[in-house]
mmCIF file of C-alpha atoms and ligand atoms in Angstrom:
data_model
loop_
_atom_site.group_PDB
_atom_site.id
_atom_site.type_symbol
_atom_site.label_atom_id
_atom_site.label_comp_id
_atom_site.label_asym_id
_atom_site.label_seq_id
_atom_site.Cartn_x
_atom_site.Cartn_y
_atom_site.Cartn_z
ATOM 1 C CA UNK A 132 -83.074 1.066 45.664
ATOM 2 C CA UNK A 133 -82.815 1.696 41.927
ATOM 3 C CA UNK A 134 -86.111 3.294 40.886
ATOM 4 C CA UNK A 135 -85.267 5.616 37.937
ATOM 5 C CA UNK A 136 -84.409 4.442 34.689
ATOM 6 C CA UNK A 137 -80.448 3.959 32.424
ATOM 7 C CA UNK A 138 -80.330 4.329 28.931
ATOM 8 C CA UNK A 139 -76.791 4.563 26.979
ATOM 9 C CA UNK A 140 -76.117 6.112 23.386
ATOM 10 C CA UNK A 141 -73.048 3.838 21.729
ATOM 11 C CA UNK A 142 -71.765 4.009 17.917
ATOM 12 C CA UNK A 143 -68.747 4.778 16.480
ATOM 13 C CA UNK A 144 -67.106 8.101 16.143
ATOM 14 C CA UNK A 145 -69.478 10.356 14.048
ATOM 15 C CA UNK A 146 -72.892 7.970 14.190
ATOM 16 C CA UNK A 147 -74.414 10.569 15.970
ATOM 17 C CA UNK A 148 -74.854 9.900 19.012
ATOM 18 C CA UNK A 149 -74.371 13.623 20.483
ATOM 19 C CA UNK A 150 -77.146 15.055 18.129
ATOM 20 C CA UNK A 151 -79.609 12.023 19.214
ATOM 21 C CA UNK A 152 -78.909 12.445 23.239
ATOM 22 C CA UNK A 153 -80.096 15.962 23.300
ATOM 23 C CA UNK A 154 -83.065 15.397 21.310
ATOM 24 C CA UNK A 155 -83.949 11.986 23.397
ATOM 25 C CA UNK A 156 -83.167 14.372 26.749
ATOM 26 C CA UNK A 157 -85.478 16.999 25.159
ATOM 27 C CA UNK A 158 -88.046 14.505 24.948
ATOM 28 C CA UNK A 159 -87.850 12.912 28.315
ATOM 29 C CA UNK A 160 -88.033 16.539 30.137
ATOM 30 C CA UNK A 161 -91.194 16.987 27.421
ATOM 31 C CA UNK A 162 -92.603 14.320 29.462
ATOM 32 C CA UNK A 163 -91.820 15.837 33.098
ATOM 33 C CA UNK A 164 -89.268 13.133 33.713
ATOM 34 C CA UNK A 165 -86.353 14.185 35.684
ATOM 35 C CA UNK A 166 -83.105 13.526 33.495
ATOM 36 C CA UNK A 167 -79.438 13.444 34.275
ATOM 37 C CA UNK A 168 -76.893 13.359 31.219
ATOM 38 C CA UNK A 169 -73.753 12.496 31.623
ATOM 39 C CA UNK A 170 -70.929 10.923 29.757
ATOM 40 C CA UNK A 171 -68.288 8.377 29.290
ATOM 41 C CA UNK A 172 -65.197 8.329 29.700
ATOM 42 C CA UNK A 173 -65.700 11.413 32.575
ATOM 43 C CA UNK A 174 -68.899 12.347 34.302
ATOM 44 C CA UNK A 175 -66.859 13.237 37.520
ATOM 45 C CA UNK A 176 -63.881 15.727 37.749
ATOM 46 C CA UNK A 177 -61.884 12.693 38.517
ATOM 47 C CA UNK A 178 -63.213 10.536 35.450
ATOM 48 C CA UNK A 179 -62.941 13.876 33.663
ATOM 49 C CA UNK A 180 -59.107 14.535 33.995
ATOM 50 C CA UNK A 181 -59.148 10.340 33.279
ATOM 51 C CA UNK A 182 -61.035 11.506 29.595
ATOM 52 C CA UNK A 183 -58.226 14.254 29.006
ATOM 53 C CA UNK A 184 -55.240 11.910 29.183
ATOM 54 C CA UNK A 185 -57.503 9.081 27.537
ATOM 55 C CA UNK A 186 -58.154 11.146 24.524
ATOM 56 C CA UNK A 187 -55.069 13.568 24.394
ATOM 57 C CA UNK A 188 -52.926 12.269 21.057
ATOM 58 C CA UNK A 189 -49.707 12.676 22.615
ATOM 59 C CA UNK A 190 -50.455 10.070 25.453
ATOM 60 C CA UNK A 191 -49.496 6.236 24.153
ATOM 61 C CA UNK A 192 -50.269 3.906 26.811
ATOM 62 C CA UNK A 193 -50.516 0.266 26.597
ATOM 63 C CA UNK A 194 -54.586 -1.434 25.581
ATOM 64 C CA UNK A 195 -54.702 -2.878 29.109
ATOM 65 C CA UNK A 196 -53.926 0.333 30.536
ATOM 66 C CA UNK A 197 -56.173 2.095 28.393
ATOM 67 C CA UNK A 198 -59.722 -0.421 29.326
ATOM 68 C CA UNK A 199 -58.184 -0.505 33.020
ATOM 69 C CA UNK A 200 -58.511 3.817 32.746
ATOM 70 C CA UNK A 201 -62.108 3.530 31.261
ATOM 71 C CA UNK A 202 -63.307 0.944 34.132
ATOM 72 C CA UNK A 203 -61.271 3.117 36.731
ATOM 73 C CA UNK A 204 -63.569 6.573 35.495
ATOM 74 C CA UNK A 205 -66.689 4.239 35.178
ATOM 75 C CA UNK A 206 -66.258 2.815 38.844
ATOM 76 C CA UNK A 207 -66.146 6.957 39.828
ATOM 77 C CA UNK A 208 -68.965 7.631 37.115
ATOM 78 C CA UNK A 209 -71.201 4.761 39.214
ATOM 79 C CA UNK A 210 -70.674 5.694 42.565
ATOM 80 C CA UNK A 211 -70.468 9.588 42.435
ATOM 81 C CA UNK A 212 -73.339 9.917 39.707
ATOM 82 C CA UNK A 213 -75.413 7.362 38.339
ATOM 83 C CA UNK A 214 -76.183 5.120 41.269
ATOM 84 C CA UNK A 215 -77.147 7.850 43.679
ATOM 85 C CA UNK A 216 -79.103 9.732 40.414
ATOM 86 C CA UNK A 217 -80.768 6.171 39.805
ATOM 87 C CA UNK A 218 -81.917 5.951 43.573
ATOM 88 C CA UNK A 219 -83.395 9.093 43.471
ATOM 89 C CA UNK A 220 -85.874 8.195 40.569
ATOM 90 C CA UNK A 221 -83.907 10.303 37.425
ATOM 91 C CA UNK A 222 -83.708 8.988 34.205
ATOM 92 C CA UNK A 223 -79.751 9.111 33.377
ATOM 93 C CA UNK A 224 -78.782 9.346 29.811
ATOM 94 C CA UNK A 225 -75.483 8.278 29.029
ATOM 95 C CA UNK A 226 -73.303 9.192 26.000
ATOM 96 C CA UNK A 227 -71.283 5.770 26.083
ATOM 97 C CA UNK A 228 -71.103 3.092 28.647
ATOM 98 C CA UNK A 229 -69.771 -0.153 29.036
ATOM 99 C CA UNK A 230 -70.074 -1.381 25.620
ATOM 100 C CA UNK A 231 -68.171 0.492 24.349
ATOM 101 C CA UNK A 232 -65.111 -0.362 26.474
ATOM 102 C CA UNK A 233 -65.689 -3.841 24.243
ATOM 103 C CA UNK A 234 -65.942 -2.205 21.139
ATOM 104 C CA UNK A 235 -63.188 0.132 21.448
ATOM 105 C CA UNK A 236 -60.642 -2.078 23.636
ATOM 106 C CA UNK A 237 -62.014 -5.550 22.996
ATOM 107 C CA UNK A 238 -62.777 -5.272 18.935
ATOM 108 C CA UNK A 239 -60.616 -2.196 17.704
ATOM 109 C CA UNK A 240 -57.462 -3.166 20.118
ATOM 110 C CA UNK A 241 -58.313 -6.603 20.154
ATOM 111 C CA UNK A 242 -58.395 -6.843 24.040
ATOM 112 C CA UNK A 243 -59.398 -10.356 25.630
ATOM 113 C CA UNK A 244 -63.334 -10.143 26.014
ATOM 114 C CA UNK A 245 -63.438 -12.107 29.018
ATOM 115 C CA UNK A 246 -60.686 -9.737 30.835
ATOM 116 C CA UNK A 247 -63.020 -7.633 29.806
ATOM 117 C CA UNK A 248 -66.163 -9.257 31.001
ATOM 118 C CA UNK A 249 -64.344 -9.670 34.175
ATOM 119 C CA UNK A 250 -63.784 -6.089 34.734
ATOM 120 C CA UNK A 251 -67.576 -5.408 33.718
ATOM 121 C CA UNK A 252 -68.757 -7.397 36.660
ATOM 122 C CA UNK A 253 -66.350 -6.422 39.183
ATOM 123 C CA UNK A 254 -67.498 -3.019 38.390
ATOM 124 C CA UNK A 255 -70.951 -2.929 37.799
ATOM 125 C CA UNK A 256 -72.103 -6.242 39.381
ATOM 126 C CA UNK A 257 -75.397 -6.875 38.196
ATOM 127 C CA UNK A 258 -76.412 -2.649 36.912
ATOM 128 C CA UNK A 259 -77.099 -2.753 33.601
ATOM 129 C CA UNK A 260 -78.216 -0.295 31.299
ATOM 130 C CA UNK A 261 -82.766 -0.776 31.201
ATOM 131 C CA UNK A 262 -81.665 0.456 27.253
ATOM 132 C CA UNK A 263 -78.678 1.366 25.052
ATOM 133 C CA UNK A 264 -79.294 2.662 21.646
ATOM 134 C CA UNK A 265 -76.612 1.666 19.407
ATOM 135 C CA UNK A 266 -76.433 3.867 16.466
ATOM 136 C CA UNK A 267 -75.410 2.161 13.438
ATOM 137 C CA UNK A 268 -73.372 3.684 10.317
ATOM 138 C CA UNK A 269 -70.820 2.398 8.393
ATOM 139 C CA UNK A 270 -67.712 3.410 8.903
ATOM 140 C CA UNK A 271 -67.011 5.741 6.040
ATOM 141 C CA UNK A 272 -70.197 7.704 6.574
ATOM 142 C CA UNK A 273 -68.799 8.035 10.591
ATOM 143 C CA UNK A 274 -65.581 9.060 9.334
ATOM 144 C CA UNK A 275 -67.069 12.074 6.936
ATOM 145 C CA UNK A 276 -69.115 13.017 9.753
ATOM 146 C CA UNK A 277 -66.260 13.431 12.440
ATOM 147 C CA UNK A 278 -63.945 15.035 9.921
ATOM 148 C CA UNK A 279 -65.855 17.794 8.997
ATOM 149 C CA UNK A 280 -66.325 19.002 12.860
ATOM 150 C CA UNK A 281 -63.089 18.927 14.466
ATOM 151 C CA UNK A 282 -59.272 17.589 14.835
ATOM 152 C CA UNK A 283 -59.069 14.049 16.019
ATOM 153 C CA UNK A 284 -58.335 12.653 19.611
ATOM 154 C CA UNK A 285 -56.700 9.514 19.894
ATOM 155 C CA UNK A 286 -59.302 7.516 18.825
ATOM 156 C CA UNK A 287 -60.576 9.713 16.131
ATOM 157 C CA UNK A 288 -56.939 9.213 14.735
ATOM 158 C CA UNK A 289 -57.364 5.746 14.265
ATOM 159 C CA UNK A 290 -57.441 3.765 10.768
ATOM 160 C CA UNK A 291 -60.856 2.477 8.983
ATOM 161 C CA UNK A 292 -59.620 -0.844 10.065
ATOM 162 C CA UNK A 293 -59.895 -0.033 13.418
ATOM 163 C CA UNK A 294 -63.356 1.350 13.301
ATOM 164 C CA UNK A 295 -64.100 -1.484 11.305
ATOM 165 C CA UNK A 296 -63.405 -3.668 13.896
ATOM 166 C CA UNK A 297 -65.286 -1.231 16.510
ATOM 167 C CA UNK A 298 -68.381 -1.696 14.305
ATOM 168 C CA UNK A 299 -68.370 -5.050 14.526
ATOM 169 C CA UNK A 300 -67.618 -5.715 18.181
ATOM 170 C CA UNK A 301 -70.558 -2.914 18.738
ATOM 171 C CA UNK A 302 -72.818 -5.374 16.268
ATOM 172 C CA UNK A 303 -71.704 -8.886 18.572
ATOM 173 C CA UNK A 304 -72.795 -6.875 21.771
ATOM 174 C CA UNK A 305 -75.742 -6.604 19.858
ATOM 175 C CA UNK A 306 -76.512 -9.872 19.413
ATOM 176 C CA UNK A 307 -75.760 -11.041 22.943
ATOM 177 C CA UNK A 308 -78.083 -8.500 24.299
ATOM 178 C CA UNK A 309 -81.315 -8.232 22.354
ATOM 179 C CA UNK A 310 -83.335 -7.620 24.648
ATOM 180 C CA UNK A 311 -81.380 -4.558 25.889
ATOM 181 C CA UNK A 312 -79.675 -2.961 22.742
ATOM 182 C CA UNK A 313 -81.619 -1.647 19.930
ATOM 183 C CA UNK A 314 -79.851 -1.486 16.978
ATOM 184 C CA UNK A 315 -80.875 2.036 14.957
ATOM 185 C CA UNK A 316 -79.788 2.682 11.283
ATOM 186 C CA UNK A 317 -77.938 5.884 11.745
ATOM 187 C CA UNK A 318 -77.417 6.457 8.072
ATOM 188 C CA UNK A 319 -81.108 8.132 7.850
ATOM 189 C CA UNK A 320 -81.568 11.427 8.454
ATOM 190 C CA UNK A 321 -81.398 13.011 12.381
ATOM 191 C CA UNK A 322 -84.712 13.211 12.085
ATOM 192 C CA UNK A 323 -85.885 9.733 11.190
ATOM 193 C CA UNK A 324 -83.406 8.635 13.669
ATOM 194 C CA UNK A 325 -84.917 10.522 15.921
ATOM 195 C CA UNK A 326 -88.228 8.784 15.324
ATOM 196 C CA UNK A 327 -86.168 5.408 15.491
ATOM 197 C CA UNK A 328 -85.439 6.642 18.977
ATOM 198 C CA UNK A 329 -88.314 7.618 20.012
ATOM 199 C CA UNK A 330 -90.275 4.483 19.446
ATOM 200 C CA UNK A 331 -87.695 2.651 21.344
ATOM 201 C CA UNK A 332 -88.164 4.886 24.355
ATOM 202 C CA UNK A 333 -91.993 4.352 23.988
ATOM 203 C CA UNK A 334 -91.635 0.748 24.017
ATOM 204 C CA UNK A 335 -89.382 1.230 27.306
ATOM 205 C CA UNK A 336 -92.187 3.027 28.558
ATOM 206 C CA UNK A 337 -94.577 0.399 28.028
ATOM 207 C CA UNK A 338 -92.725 -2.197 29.915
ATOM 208 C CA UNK A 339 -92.479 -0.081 32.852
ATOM 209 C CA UNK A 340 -96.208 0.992 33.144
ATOM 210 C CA UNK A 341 -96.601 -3.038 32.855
ATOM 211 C CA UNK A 342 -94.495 -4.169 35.484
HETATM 212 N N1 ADP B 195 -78.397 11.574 10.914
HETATM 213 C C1 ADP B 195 -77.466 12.468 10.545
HETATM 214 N N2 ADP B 195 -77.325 12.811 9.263
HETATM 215 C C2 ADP B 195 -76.379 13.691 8.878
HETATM 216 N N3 ADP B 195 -75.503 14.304 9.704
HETATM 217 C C3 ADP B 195 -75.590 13.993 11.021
HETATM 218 C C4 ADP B 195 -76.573 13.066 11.509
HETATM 219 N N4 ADP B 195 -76.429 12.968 12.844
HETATM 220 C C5 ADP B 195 -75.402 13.783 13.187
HETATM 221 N N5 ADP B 195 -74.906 14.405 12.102
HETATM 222 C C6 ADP B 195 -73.775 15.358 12.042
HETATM 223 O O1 ADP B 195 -72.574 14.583 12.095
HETATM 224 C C7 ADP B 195 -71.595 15.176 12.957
HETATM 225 C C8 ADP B 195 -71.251 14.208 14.109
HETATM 226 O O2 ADP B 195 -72.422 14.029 14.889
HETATM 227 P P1 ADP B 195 -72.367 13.741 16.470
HETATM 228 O O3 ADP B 195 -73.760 13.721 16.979
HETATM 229 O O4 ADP B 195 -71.391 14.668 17.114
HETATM 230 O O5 ADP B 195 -71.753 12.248 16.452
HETATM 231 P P2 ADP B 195 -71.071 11.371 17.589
HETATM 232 O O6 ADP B 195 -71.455 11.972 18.924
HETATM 233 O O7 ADP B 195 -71.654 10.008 17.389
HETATM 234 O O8 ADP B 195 -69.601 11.394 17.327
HETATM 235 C C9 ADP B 195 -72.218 16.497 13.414
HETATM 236 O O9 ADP B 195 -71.777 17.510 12.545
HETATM 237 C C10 ADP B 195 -73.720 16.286 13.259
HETATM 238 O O10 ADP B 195 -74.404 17.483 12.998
HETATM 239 C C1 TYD B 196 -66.533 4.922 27.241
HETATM 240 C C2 TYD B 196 -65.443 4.571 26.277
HETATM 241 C C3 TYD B 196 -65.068 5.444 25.275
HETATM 242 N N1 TYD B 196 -64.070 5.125 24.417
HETATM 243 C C4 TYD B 196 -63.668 6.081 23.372
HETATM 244 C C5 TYD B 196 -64.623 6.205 22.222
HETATM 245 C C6 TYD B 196 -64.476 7.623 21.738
HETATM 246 O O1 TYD B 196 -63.578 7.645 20.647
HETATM 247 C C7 TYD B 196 -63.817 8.347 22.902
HETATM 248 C C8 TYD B 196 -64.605 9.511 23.457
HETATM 249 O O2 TYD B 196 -65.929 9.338 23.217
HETATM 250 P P1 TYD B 196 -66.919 10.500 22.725
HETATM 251 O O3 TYD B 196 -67.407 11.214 23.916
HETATM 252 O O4 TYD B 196 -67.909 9.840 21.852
HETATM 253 O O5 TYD B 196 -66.040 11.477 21.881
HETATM 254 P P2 TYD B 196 -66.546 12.788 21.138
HETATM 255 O O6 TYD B 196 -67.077 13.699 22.185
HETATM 256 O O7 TYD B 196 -65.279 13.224 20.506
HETATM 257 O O8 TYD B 196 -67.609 12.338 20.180
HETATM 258 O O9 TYD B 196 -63.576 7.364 23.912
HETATM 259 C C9 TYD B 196 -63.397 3.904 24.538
HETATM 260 O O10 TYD B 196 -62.475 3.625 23.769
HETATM 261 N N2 TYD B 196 -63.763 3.034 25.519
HETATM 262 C C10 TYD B 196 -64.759 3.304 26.413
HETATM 263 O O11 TYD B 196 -65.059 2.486 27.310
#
């Protein structure tokens, strides 16, 4: 039985995501909580070799392929790590999850949602994340963030468009899931993001020590 606690980090490319999960895993061992991080696509070695061919720029593969890859490492990702993690009472941090497969695939390929949605429950059933922090930027402000670190993968390579379209798939997701996503203005600094965070955590908190 599921008694720890599943909380995603989704944005586009450069939001800041990265810089947010180690402070937010930071905080959660502050608090004595045991915490697993992992991310998405890999998490296993199998899901891992899955992220190498999914993000290496001389791979083309067709967008079915391509969401049918990301469900294929998240299927690995559930069983091998955050089910069993879940059961044993951790706190798993994820850096990406499901939405993103309908950001990415569904609003920047323009992959059928409901293939999509179909996929989603054949893999996950009825886990959700309890929380997914969606960090918000716009896409120019992503873009200057990711190109001064490194040289793109094969998503990083894509046009504004396509981010554009990622941003607002993210932002629909949004919308159909209040209750679980919280949307955070990433433009701020890391540290009032941070803050942003951590208040959303605390209100996490509070629902549990309700229930
Ligand atoms: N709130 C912020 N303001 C300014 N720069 C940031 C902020 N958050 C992250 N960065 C910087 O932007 C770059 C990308 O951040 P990162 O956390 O790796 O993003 P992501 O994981 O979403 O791609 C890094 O150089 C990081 O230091
Ligand atoms: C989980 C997932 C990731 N992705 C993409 C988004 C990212 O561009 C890429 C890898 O994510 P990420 O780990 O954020 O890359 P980086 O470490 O370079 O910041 O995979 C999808 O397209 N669909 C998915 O379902």
């Amino acid at each position: 039985m599921k008694s720890g606690k599943f909380i995603t980090l989704e944005g586009i490319d450069g939001a800041g995501k990265s810089t947010q999960l180690d402070l937010l895993a930071a905080l959660l061992q502050q608090k004595g909580l045991p915490v697993v991080v992992t991310r998405e696509p890999g998490g296993t070695p199998l899901g891992e070799q899955l992220r190498t061919v999914l993000l290496d720029q001389s791979v083309t593969m067709h967008a079915e392929t391509e969401a049918l890859l990301m469900f294929a490492a998240r299927r690995e990702h559930l069983d091998k790590v955050i089910v069993p993690a879940l059961n044993d009472g951790s706190w798993v941090i994820s850096d990406r999850f499901t939405d993103a497969s309908f950001a990415y695939q569904g609003g920047g390929r323009g992959l059928n949602w409901e293939k999509l949605a179909l996929l989603e429950q054949w893999v996950q059933d009825t886990l959700q994340p309890d929380l997914t922090l969606y960090f918000d930027v716009p896409v120019e402000l992503g873009q200057q963030r990711v190109s001064s670190v490194k040289t793109p993968d094969r998503f990083e390579q894509e046009q504004k468009n396509f981010f554009q379209r990622v941003r607002v798939a993210y932002l629909r997701r949004a919308n159909q899931f209040p209750a679980r996503i919280q949307v955070i203005d990433a433009r701020q600094s890391v540290t009032a993001v941070s803050a942003a965070v951590q208040q959303a955590l605390e209100k996490l908190i509070d629902v549990i020590t309700d229930e």
